[in-house]
């Protein structure tokens, strides 16, 4: 588990352990692909006969603060405005469509760009989709479909960058669907434009959303009223799509949710393209709820890059090593999010989906040590539940255990998981040496 500054030196007390970690991350035999394969295989065991939501998104890792220290020819290149140094990651987060429990990752991709790449720029517009960077969306979908053939259904949820005509044409089938935020006012087969066509429809219903303003912008919180419309449309194949095997038109549903009585630059206007059937207000709201789940992957990136793991502050000198470090940290980030959103209702995530049997055994021993002498300091949650585990991990992270105290946040849970992993490793070693230690 990685320390807050992402410095390997802060994670290990002795120099021998530090060297061991450096060797592991810099070892060419420890492949990026191997770490990703192990991660996705673990998730594959949990998806049988489930309805799944796969949230895809891309994030860049900016390493420019280490420009003069990090090796330039080591899996890094230009990011952001083409002057900063770093790499990209495209992740596919898997959730149960009904319970919203996070199950793992179906696909993770790392890549870096090349400085002064002649193939980048306007010339890429007419390239085959397979030669474009945006092919990552389609490739991840196709790999997920192959891996998760035993799923009951799959819905891919993507932001504007995923609005790719070829993706709808290649990936969609009877049990594979999309909810993607539209990025362009596409032409329809009858010559009209998509946004005009949907906005001309009658309002089918409305709903309200409470919005918390950013205090830095000196704006007040507001309750937004959104009108909802929907329409079935026939998209025209873009002129730049030269693949003759792709259909000249595609049937799609569009759902529009537009904020009323507000003219600020942050006015809400979502136009969502979906292959799900939309025949009423309830169907439209289901599509909107699918899209709102993108918030989970945004939280994941925030925890990975900023709040907890601070991957961009890594002190490693090789880009390849940092990329492997991020792959390892993804698993830890997932477990922290699973703990953060643990519930005690009928949809509560089973602890077996997050902790191994041995880890649960270790948690039971720790629980005995962490509970206090009074009722206020006892673990109040159902034994072997995710909230029960969250209470233990939070206590390991420095949370005092009183209900009057603020709930343990991501930083506390991350610190608790750091401590738990070290305790668990020592506990396993003790079990190996003394079979009766901690097993009663």
Coordinates of C-alpha atoms in Angstrom, one line a residue:
X1 CA 0.0 0.0 0.0
X2 CA 1.3 3.4 -0.9
X3 CA 1.9 6.2 1.5
X4 CA 0.3 9.7 1.2
X5 CA 3.3 11.2 -0.6
X6 CA 3.6 8.1 -2.8
X7 CA 7.2 7.9 -1.7
X8 CA 8.3 4.3 -1.3
X9 CA 10.6 5.3 1.5
X10 CA 7.6 6.3 3.7
X11 CA 6.0 2.9 3.2
X12 CA 8.8 0.8 4.6
X13 CA 10.7 1.1 7.9
X14 CA 13.9 -0.6 6.7
X15 CA 16.1 0.0 3.7
X16 CA 15.9 -3.7 2.6
X17 CA 12.1 -3.5 2.2
X18 CA 12.5 -0.2 0.3
X19 CA 14.9 -1.8 -2.1
X20 CA 12.7 -4.8 -2.6
X21 CA 9.8 -2.5 -3.6
X22 CA 12.0 -0.5 -6.0
X23 CA 13.2 -3.7 -7.6
X24 CA 9.7 -5.0 -8.0
X25 CA 8.5 -1.8 -9.7
X26 CA 11.6 -1.6 -11.9
X27 CA 11.7 -5.3 -12.8
X28 CA 10.9 -5.8 -16.5
X29 CA 9.4 -9.2 -15.7
X30 CA 6.7 -7.5 -13.6
X31 CA 4.6 -6.3 -16.6
X32 CA 2.0 -3.7 -16.7
X33 CA -0.2 -6.1 -18.7
X34 CA 0.2 -8.8 -16.1
X35 CA -0.9 -6.6 -13.2
X36 CA -4.0 -5.5 -15.2
X37 CA -4.9 -9.0 -16.2
X38 CA -4.8 -10.2 -12.6
X39 CA -7.0 -7.3 -11.6
X40 CA -9.6 -7.9 -14.3
X41 CA -9.7 -11.6 -13.8
X42 CA -10.6 -11.1 -10.2
X43 CA -13.6 -9.0 -11.3
X44 CA -14.6 -11.6 -13.9
X45 CA -15.4 -14.1 -11.1
X46 CA -18.1 -11.8 -9.7
X47 CA -20.2 -10.9 -12.8
X48 CA -22.1 -14.1 -13.7
X49 CA -25.8 -13.5 -14.5
X50 CA -25.6 -9.9 -13.2
X51 CA -26.8 -6.7 -14.9
X52 CA -23.7 -4.5 -15.1
X53 CA -22.9 -0.9 -15.5
X54 CA -19.4 -0.2 -16.9
X55 CA -18.3 3.4 -16.4
X56 CA -15.5 4.4 -18.7
X57 CA -13.3 7.5 -18.4
X58 CA -9.8 8.7 -19.2
X59 CA -7.4 10.7 -16.9
X60 CA -4.0 12.1 -17.4
X61 CA -1.2 11.9 -14.8
X62 CA 0.9 15.1 -14.9
X63 CA 4.5 14.5 -13.8
X64 CA 5.9 17.8 -14.9
X65 CA 7.1 18.7 -11.4
X66 CA 9.6 15.9 -11.8
X67 CA 10.7 17.0 -15.3
X68 CA 14.4 17.1 -14.6
X69 CA 14.5 14.0 -12.5
X70 CA 12.3 11.5 -14.3
X71 CA 13.7 9.5 -17.3
X72 CA 12.3 10.8 -20.5
X73 CA 12.3 7.6 -22.5
X74 CA 10.4 5.5 -20.0
X75 CA 6.7 5.3 -20.8
X76 CA 5.9 9.1 -20.6
X77 CA 5.3 11.9 -23.1
X78 CA 3.3 15.1 -23.6
X79 CA 0.0 15.6 -21.8
X80 CA -2.4 18.5 -21.3
X81 CA -1.3 21.3 -23.5
X82 CA 1.5 19.2 -25.2
X83 CA 4.2 20.8 -23.0
X84 CA 3.7 18.9 -19.7
X85 CA 5.1 15.4 -19.1
X86 CA 3.1 12.4 -18.1
X87 CA 0.9 9.5 -19.3
X88 CA -2.8 8.6 -19.7
X89 CA -5.0 5.9 -18.2
X90 CA -8.4 4.7 -19.5
X91 CA -10.3 2.7 -16.9
X92 CA -13.6 0.7 -17.0
X93 CA -15.2 0.6 -13.5
X94 CA -17.7 -2.3 -13.1
X95 CA -20.8 -1.9 -10.9
X96 CA -23.9 -3.9 -10.3
X97 CA -26.7 -2.1 -12.1
X98 CA -29.3 -2.7 -9.3
X99 CA -27.3 -2.5 -6.1
X100 CA -24.6 0.0 -7.3
X101 CA -22.0 -2.1 -5.6
X102 CA -18.5 -1.7 -7.2
X103 CA -17.1 -5.0 -8.4
X104 CA -13.7 -4.1 -9.9
X105 CA -12.4 -3.3 -13.4
X106 CA -13.1 -4.9 -16.7
X107 CA -10.3 -3.1 -18.5
X108 CA -7.4 -0.7 -17.8
X109 CA -5.2 0.9 -20.5
X110 CA -2.1 3.0 -20.1
X111 CA -0.4 4.9 -22.9
X112 CA 1.8 7.9 -23.6
X113 CA 2.0 10.2 -26.5
X114 CA 5.1 11.1 -28.6
X115 CA 6.4 14.6 -28.9
X116 CA 5.8 16.2 -32.4
X117 CA 3.9 13.1 -33.5
X118 CA 3.1 13.8 -37.2
X119 CA -0.1 11.6 -36.9
X120 CA -1.7 13.9 -34.4
X121 CA -3.8 16.9 -35.3
X122 CA -6.4 17.6 -37.9
X123 CA -5.0 14.8 -40.2
X124 CA -6.3 12.2 -37.8
X125 CA -10.0 13.0 -38.6
X126 CA -10.1 10.7 -41.7
X127 CA -7.9 7.9 -40.3
X128 CA -9.6 4.6 -39.6
X129 CA -10.9 4.5 -36.1
X130 CA -8.5 1.8 -35.2
X131 CA -5.6 4.2 -35.8
X132 CA -7.0 7.0 -33.6
X133 CA -6.4 7.4 -29.8
X134 CA -10.2 7.5 -29.4
X135 CA -10.3 3.8 -30.3
X136 CA -9.6 3.1 -26.6
X137 CA -13.4 3.4 -26.0
X138 CA -14.3 0.8 -28.6
X139 CA -11.4 -1.5 -27.7
X140 CA -12.3 -1.5 -24.0
X141 CA -15.9 -2.2 -24.8
X142 CA -15.0 -5.1 -27.0
X143 CA -12.6 -6.6 -24.5
X144 CA -15.2 -6.2 -21.7
X145 CA -17.9 -8.0 -23.9
X146 CA -15.4 -10.9 -24.5
X147 CA -14.5 -11.2 -20.8
X148 CA -18.0 -10.7 -19.4
X149 CA -19.9 -13.0 -21.8
X150 CA -21.7 -14.6 -18.8
X151 CA -23.2 -11.2 -17.7
X152 CA -27.0 -10.8 -18.0
X153 CA -26.5 -7.4 -19.6
X154 CA -23.9 -4.6 -19.9
X155 CA -24.5 -0.8 -20.1
X156 CA -21.5 1.3 -20.9
X157 CA -21.7 4.8 -19.4
X158 CA -19.4 7.4 -21.0
X159 CA -18.9 11.2 -21.1
X160 CA -18.6 13.3 -24.2
X161 CA -15.4 11.8 -25.5
X162 CA -17.2 8.5 -26.0
X163 CA -19.7 9.9 -28.5
X164 CA -18.3 8.0 -31.4
X165 CA -20.5 6.8 -34.3
X166 CA -18.4 3.7 -34.9
X167 CA -18.8 2.6 -31.2
X168 CA -22.6 2.5 -31.5
X169 CA -22.3 0.6 -34.8
X170 CA -19.7 -2.0 -33.6
X171 CA -20.5 -2.7 -30.0
X172 CA -24.3 -2.5 -29.4
X173 CA -26.3 -5.8 -29.4
X174 CA -29.3 -7.2 -27.6
X175 CA -27.6 -7.3 -24.2
X176 CA -25.0 -4.5 -24.7
X177 CA -26.2 -0.9 -24.4
X178 CA -24.8 2.6 -24.1
X179 CA -25.6 5.8 -22.2
X180 CA -23.2 8.5 -23.6
X181 CA -23.3 12.2 -23.2
X182 CA -23.6 13.8 -26.6
X183 CA -20.6 16.0 -27.6
X184 CA -21.9 17.3 -31.0
X185 CA -25.1 18.3 -32.7
X186 CA -25.1 15.4 -35.2
X187 CA -26.9 15.4 -38.5
X188 CA -30.0 13.1 -38.8
X189 CA -30.8 11.1 -41.8
X190 CA -33.7 13.4 -42.8
X191 CA -31.3 16.4 -42.9
X192 CA -32.3 18.0 -39.5
X193 CA -30.1 18.4 -36.5
X194 CA -30.2 16.2 -33.4
X195 CA -30.5 18.9 -30.7
X196 CA -33.3 20.8 -32.5
X197 CA -35.2 17.6 -33.0
X198 CA -35.2 16.6 -29.3
X199 CA -35.8 20.2 -28.1
X200 CA -39.0 20.4 -30.2
X201 CA -40.5 17.5 -28.3
X202 CA -43.0 18.1 -25.5
X203 CA -41.7 18.1 -21.9
X204 CA -42.5 14.6 -20.5
X205 CA -41.7 15.5 -16.9
X206 CA -39.6 17.5 -14.5
X207 CA -37.4 16.9 -11.5
X208 CA -35.3 18.9 -9.1
X209 CA -31.6 18.7 -8.1
X210 CA -30.0 20.4 -5.1
X211 CA -26.6 21.9 -6.2
X212 CA -23.8 22.9 -3.8
X213 CA -22.0 25.9 -5.1
X214 CA -18.2 26.2 -5.1
X215 CA -17.4 28.7 -2.4
X216 CA -14.5 30.0 -4.4
X217 CA -16.9 31.4 -7.0
X218 CA -18.9 33.2 -4.4
X219 CA -22.2 31.7 -5.5
X220 CA -25.1 30.4 -3.4
X221 CA -26.4 26.9 -3.4
X222 CA -29.4 26.4 -5.6
X223 CA -32.2 24.0 -6.4
X224 CA -32.3 23.3 -10.1
X225 CA -35.5 22.5 -11.9
X226 CA -34.9 20.3 -15.0
X227 CA -37.3 19.7 -17.8
X228 CA -37.0 16.3 -19.5
X229 CA -37.6 15.5 -23.2
X230 CA -36.8 12.4 -25.3
X231 CA -36.9 11.4 -28.9
X232 CA -36.0 8.4 -31.1
X233 CA -33.7 9.6 -33.9
X234 CA -31.9 8.2 -37.0
X235 CA -28.3 9.4 -36.9
X236 CA -26.6 10.0 -40.3
X237 CA -23.1 8.4 -40.8
X238 CA -20.5 11.1 -40.5
X239 CA -18.7 12.1 -43.8
X240 CA -15.3 11.3 -42.2
X241 CA -16.3 7.7 -41.4
X242 CA -15.0 6.0 -44.6
X243 CA -15.5 2.4 -43.4
X244 CA -17.9 0.8 -45.9
X245 CA -18.9 -1.9 -43.4
X246 CA -20.4 0.7 -41.1
X247 CA -24.2 1.4 -41.6
X248 CA -25.1 4.7 -43.2
X249 CA -27.6 5.4 -40.4
X250 CA -28.2 4.3 -36.8
X251 CA -31.3 4.3 -34.7
X252 CA -30.7 6.0 -31.3
X253 CA -32.7 7.5 -28.4
X254 CA -31.8 10.9 -27.0
X255 CA -32.8 12.2 -23.6
X256 CA -32.5 15.9 -22.8
X257 CA -32.5 17.3 -19.2
X258 CA -32.3 21.1 -19.3
X259 CA -32.3 23.5 -16.3
X260 CA -35.0 26.1 -16.2
X261 CA -35.0 29.8 -15.1
X262 CA -31.2 30.0 -14.9
X263 CA -28.7 31.5 -17.4
X264 CA -25.3 31.1 -15.7
X265 CA -22.4 29.4 -17.5
X266 CA -22.9 26.4 -15.3
X267 CA -26.5 25.8 -16.4
X268 CA -27.2 22.1 -16.6
X269 CA -28.1 20.7 -20.0
X270 CA -27.5 17.0 -20.5
X271 CA -28.2 15.4 -23.8
X272 CA -27.7 11.7 -23.4
X273 CA -27.5 9.2 -26.3
X274 CA -28.7 5.7 -25.4
X275 CA -29.5 2.4 -27.0
X276 CA -32.0 1.6 -24.2
X277 CA -35.7 1.9 -25.1
X278 CA -37.2 5.3 -24.0
X279 CA -41.0 5.4 -24.2
X280 CA -42.0 7.4 -21.1
X281 CA -40.7 9.8 -18.4
X282 CA -39.7 6.9 -16.2
X283 CA -37.5 5.4 -18.9
X284 CA -35.9 8.8 -19.5
X285 CA -35.2 9.2 -15.7
X286 CA -33.6 5.7 -15.7
X287 CA -31.2 6.9 -18.4
X288 CA -30.3 10.0 -16.4
X289 CA -29.7 7.9 -13.3
X290 CA -27.3 5.7 -15.3
X291 CA -25.3 8.8 -16.4
X292 CA -25.2 10.2 -12.9
X293 CA -23.3 7.1 -11.8
X294 CA -20.3 8.6 -13.6
X295 CA -19.6 10.4 -10.3
X296 CA -18.1 7.1 -8.9
X297 CA -15.3 7.0 -11.4
X298 CA -14.6 10.7 -10.9
X299 CA -14.3 10.0 -7.1
X300 CA -11.9 7.2 -8.0
X301 CA -9.6 9.4 -10.0
X302 CA -9.7 12.1 -7.3
X303 CA -8.7 9.6 -4.7
X304 CA -6.0 8.2 -6.9
X305 CA -4.5 11.5 -7.9
X306 CA -5.3 14.0 -5.2
X307 CA -7.0 13.1 -1.9
X308 CA -5.2 10.0 -0.9
X309 CA -2.6 8.3 -3.1
X310 CA -1.2 11.4 -4.8
X311 CA 0.3 9.4 -7.7
X312 CA 1.5 12.5 -9.5
X313 CA 3.8 13.2 -6.5
X314 CA 5.6 9.8 -6.9
X315 CA 9.4 10.0 -6.4
X316 CA 10.1 7.1 -8.7
X317 CA 12.4 8.0 -11.6
X318 CA 10.9 5.7 -14.3
X319 CA 7.6 6.3 -16.0
X320 CA 7.1 2.6 -16.5
X321 CA 7.5 2.1 -12.7
X322 CA 5.0 4.8 -11.9
X323 CA 2.5 3.3 -14.3
X324 CA 2.8 -0.1 -12.5
X325 CA 2.5 1.8 -9.2
X326 CA -0.8 3.3 -10.4
X327 CA -2.0 -0.2 -11.5
X328 CA -1.4 -1.5 -8.0
X329 CA -3.0 1.6 -6.4
X330 CA -6.2 1.0 -8.4
X331 CA -7.0 -2.1 -6.4
X332 CA -6.4 -0.2 -3.1
X333 CA -8.5 2.8 -4.3
X334 CA -11.4 0.4 -5.2
X335 CA -11.4 -1.1 -1.7
X336 CA -11.5 2.4 -0.1
X337 CA -14.4 3.4 -2.3
X338 CA -16.2 0.1 -1.5
X339 CA -15.8 0.9 2.2
X340 CA -16.9 4.5 1.8
X341 CA -20.2 3.6 0.2
X342 CA -20.9 0.5 2.4
X343 CA -24.6 0.3 3.5
X344 CA -26.6 -2.0 5.8
X345 CA -29.7 -2.4 3.6
X346 CA -30.8 -5.4 1.6
X347 CA -28.4 -4.3 -1.2
X348 CA -25.4 -4.2 1.0
X349 CA -22.2 -5.6 -0.7
X350 CA -21.1 -9.0 0.7
X351 CA -17.8 -8.8 2.4
X352 CA -16.5 -11.7 0.4
X353 CA -16.5 -9.5 -2.7
X354 CA -14.0 -7.1 -1.0
X355 CA -11.9 -9.1 1.5
X356 CA -10.5 -12.6 1.3
X357 CA -11.4 -15.3 3.9
X358 CA -7.9 -14.8 5.4
X359 CA -8.3 -11.0 5.6
X360 CA -11.7 -11.5 7.3
X361 CA -10.1 -13.7 9.8
X362 CA -7.5 -11.1 10.5
X363 CA -10.2 -8.4 10.8
X364 CA -12.0 -10.5 13.4
X365 CA -8.8 -10.6 15.6
X366 CA -8.3 -6.8 15.1
X367 CA -12.0 -6.1 16.1
X368 CA -11.4 -7.8 19.5
X369 CA -8.5 -5.5 20.1
X370 CA -10.1 -2.3 18.9
X371 CA -13.4 -2.4 20.8
X372 CA -13.5 -0.5 24.0
X373 CA -14.8 -1.3 27.5
X374 CA -18.0 0.8 27.0
X375 CA -20.9 0.4 24.7
X376 CA -20.0 3.6 22.9
X377 CA -16.7 2.1 21.7
X378 CA -18.1 -1.2 20.5
X379 CA -18.5 -2.1 16.8
X380 CA -22.2 -1.6 16.3
X381 CA -22.6 -3.3 12.9
X382 CA -23.6 -6.7 11.9
X383 CA -20.7 -9.2 12.2
X384 CA -18.9 -9.9 8.9
X385 CA -20.6 -7.0 7.1
X386 CA -18.9 -4.3 5.1
X387 CA -19.9 -1.6 7.7
X388 CA -18.4 -3.9 10.3
X389 CA -15.1 -4.0 8.3
X390 CA -15.3 -0.2 7.7
X391 CA -15.5 0.5 11.4
X392 CA -12.3 -1.6 12.0
X393 CA -10.4 0.0 9.1
X394 CA -11.4 3.5 10.3
X395 CA -10.2 2.7 13.8
X396 CA -6.9 1.6 12.3
X397 CA -6.7 4.9 10.4
X398 CA -7.1 7.0 13.6
X399 CA -10.8 7.4 13.9
X400 CA -11.8 7.4 17.6
X401 CA -14.9 5.3 17.2
X402 CA -17.5 7.6 18.7
X403 CA -20.8 8.2 16.8
X404 CA -20.6 11.9 17.8
X405 CA -17.4 12.2 15.8
X406 CA -17.5 13.0 12.1
X407 CA -17.6 9.9 9.8
X408 CA -14.3 8.5 8.6
X409 CA -13.5 10.0 5.2
X410 CA -11.3 8.7 2.4
X411 CA -8.0 9.9 3.9
X412 CA -8.8 8.1 7.2
X413 CA -9.9 4.9 5.4
X414 CA -6.8 5.0 3.2
X415 CA -4.5 5.4 6.2
X416 CA -6.5 2.5 7.9
X417 CA -6.0 0.3 4.8
X418 CA -2.3 1.1 4.8
X419 CA -2.0 -0.1 8.4
X420 CA -4.3 -3.1 7.8
X421 CA -2.2 -4.4 4.9
X422 CA 1.0 -4.1 7.0
X423 CA -0.7 -5.9 9.9
X424 CA -2.2 -8.5 7.7
X425 CA 1.2 -9.3 6.1
X426 CA 2.8 -9.7 9.5
X427 CA -0.2 -11.8 10.7
X428 CA 0.2 -14.1 7.6
X429 CA 3.9 -14.5 8.4
X430 CA 3.1 -15.3 12.0
X431 CA 0.6 -17.9 10.8
X432 CA 3.2 -19.5 8.7
X433 CA 5.7 -19.8 11.6
X434 CA 3.1 -20.6 14.3
X435 CA 0.0 -22.3 13.0
X436 CA -2.0 -21.5 16.1
X437 CA -1.4 -17.7 16.2
X438 CA -4.6 -15.7 15.8
X439 CA -6.8 -18.6 14.7
X440 CA -8.9 -19.0 17.7

